[in-house]
């Protein structure tokens, strides 16, 4: 069962500038950047009361964030929903004909998996089972 929005993934061209924008304009601090996505993305989290904003900057010329920036420019790249049991959720979605992009894998917040946007009305959906 989907319980809540866990985070919004926002693609940015320059993480340093984006973090400075969130700090100076919105008054929001963000976490020290870490490398994720198998080395293709640099990530920093802005924690709010009920949701987190995940700032995503591409590393190198490969990877999904780079592709997204080329196609669409900066903006919301994915929505992440929290679930209780990711394997059960993916199984039930697959039974409904929804395409998952790979198997659940460890990420910043726990086990996560993505759903192809063509099956979800255009939204790249991430599901996470928090640790
Ligand atoms: Co995410």
CSV table of C-alpha atoms and ligand atoms in Angstrom, one decimal:
chain,number,residue,atom,x,y,z
A,1,UNK,CA,0.0,0.0,0.0
A,2,UNK,CA,1.2,3.5,-0.8
A,3,UNK,CA,1.4,5.5,2.4
A,4,UNK,CA,2.8,8.9,1.7
A,5,UNK,CA,5.1,10.9,-0.6
A,6,UNK,CA,8.6,10.3,0.7
A,7,UNK,CA,10.4,12.7,-1.5
A,8,UNK,CA,10.4,14.7,-4.8
A,9,UNK,CA,13.4,14.2,-7.1
A,10,UNK,CA,14.4,17.5,-8.6
A,11,UNK,CA,17.0,17.5,-11.5
A,12,UNK,CA,19.4,20.5,-11.3
A,13,UNK,CA,22.3,21.5,-13.5
A,14,UNK,CA,24.5,22.6,-10.7
A,15,UNK,CA,24.0,21.2,-7.2
A,16,UNK,CA,26.2,23.8,-5.5
A,17,UNK,CA,24.1,26.6,-6.9
A,18,UNK,CA,20.9,24.8,-6.2
A,19,UNK,CA,21.8,24.2,-2.5
A,20,UNK,CA,22.8,27.9,-2.2
A,21,UNK,CA,19.5,28.9,-3.7
A,22,UNK,CA,17.5,26.7,-1.2
A,23,UNK,CA,19.6,28.1,1.6
A,24,UNK,CA,19.6,31.8,0.8
A,25,UNK,CA,16.2,32.1,-0.8
A,26,UNK,CA,14.1,29.5,1.1
A,27,UNK,CA,16.1,29.4,4.3
A,28,UNK,CA,16.5,25.6,3.9
A,29,UNK,CA,19.6,23.7,4.7
A,30,UNK,CA,20.5,20.6,2.6
A,31,UNK,CA,22.6,17.5,3.4
A,32,UNK,CA,26.2,17.1,2.3
A,33,UNK,CA,26.2,15.7,-1.2
A,34,UNK,CA,26.7,12.0,-1.8
A,35,UNK,CA,27.2,10.0,-5.0
A,36,UNK,CA,24.4,7.7,-5.9
A,37,UNK,CA,22.8,5.9,-8.9
A,38,UNK,CA,25.8,3.8,-9.5
A,39,UNK,CA,28.1,6.8,-9.8
A,40,UNK,CA,25.8,8.8,-12.2
A,41,UNK,CA,24.3,11.3,-9.8
A,42,UNK,CA,25.3,13.6,-7.0
A,43,UNK,CA,22.5,13.9,-4.4
A,44,UNK,CA,21.6,16.3,-1.6
A,45,UNK,CA,18.5,16.2,0.6
A,46,UNK,CA,16.4,19.1,1.8
A,47,UNK,CA,14.3,17.8,4.7
A,48,UNK,CA,10.9,19.4,5.3
A,49,UNK,CA,8.3,18.4,7.9
A,50,UNK,CA,6.3,16.1,5.8
A,51,UNK,CA,8.4,15.5,2.6
A,52,UNK,CA,12.0,15.7,1.4
A,53,UNK,CA,13.3,17.4,-1.7
A,54,UNK,CA,16.0,15.3,-3.4
A,55,UNK,CA,18.3,17.5,-5.4
A,56,UNK,CA,19.9,15.6,-8.2
A,57,UNK,CA,22.9,16.7,-10.3
A,58,UNK,CA,24.3,14.5,-13.1
A,59,UNK,CA,27.9,13.1,-12.8
A,60,UNK,CA,29.5,12.6,-16.2
A,61,UNK,CA,27.5,12.4,-19.4
A,62,UNK,CA,25.6,9.1,-18.8
A,63,UNK,CA,22.7,8.4,-16.5
A,64,UNK,CA,19.1,9.3,-16.2
A,65,UNK,CA,19.5,12.8,-14.8
A,66,UNK,CA,21.7,13.9,-17.6
A,67,UNK,CA,19.2,12.5,-20.1
A,68,UNK,CA,16.3,14.3,-18.3
A,69,UNK,CA,18.1,17.7,-18.3
A,70,UNK,CA,18.9,17.4,-22.0
A,71,UNK,CA,15.2,16.5,-22.8
A,72,UNK,CA,13.3,18.7,-20.4
A,73,UNK,CA,15.6,21.0,-18.5
A,74,UNK,CA,15.6,21.5,-14.8
A,75,UNK,CA,12.6,20.5,-12.7
A,76,UNK,CA,10.8,17.6,-10.9
A,77,UNK,CA,12.2,14.4,-12.3
A,78,UNK,CA,10.4,11.8,-10.1
A,79,UNK,CA,7.9,11.4,-7.2
A,80,UNK,CA,8.8,8.8,-4.5
A,81,UNK,CA,6.1,7.1,-2.6
A,82,UNK,CA,6.7,5.2,0.6
A,83,UNK,CA,5.3,1.6,0.8
A,84,UNK,CA,5.4,-1.0,3.6
A,85,UNK,CA,6.6,-4.0,1.5
A,86,UNK,CA,8.3,-3.1,-1.8
A,87,UNK,CA,8.5,-6.6,-3.2
A,88,UNK,CA,4.7,-7.2,-2.6
A,89,UNK,CA,3.9,-3.8,-4.1
A,90,UNK,CA,6.0,-4.4,-7.2
A,91,UNK,CA,4.5,-7.9,-7.6
A,92,UNK,CA,1.0,-6.5,-7.4
A,93,UNK,CA,1.8,-3.7,-9.9
A,94,UNK,CA,3.4,-6.1,-12.3
A,95,UNK,CA,0.2,-8.3,-12.1
A,96,UNK,CA,-1.7,-5.1,-13.2
A,97,UNK,CA,0.6,-4.7,-16.2
A,98,UNK,CA,2.7,-1.9,-14.9
A,99,UNK,CA,6.4,-2.0,-15.9
A,100,UNK,CA,9.1,-1.7,-13.2
A,101,UNK,CA,12.5,-0.4,-14.2
A,102,UNK,CA,14.7,-3.2,-12.7
A,103,UNK,CA,14.4,-4.9,-9.3
A,104,UNK,CA,14.3,-3.1,-5.9
A,105,UNK,CA,17.8,-2.0,-4.9
A,106,UNK,CA,19.3,-0.2,-1.9
A,107,UNK,CA,19.1,3.6,-2.2
A,108,UNK,CA,19.4,6.7,0.0
A,109,UNK,CA,16.3,6.0,2.0
A,110,UNK,CA,16.0,2.2,1.8
A,111,UNK,CA,15.0,-0.4,-0.8
A,112,UNK,CA,13.7,1.4,-3.9
A,113,UNK,CA,12.5,0.7,-7.4
A,114,UNK,CA,11.2,2.8,-10.3
A,115,UNK,CA,8.1,2.5,-12.5
A,116,UNK,CA,8.2,3.4,-16.1
A,117,UNK,CA,6.5,6.8,-16.7
A,118,UNK,CA,4.6,5.4,-19.8
A,119,UNK,CA,2.5,3.2,-17.4
A,120,UNK,CA,1.9,6.0,-14.8
A,121,UNK,CA,0.4,8.9,-16.8
A,122,UNK,CA,3.8,10.4,-17.5
A,123,UNK,CA,5.3,10.4,-13.9
A,124,UNK,CA,8.5,8.6,-13.2
A,125,UNK,CA,7.5,6.9,-9.9
A,126,UNK,CA,9.9,5.7,-7.3
A,127,UNK,CA,8.7,3.4,-4.5
A,128,UNK,CA,10.7,3.1,-1.3
A,129,UNK,CA,10.5,0.7,1.7
A,130,UNK,CA,12.2,2.6,4.4
A,131,UNK,CA,14.7,0.8,6.7
B,1,LIG,CO1,14.5,9.5,-5.4
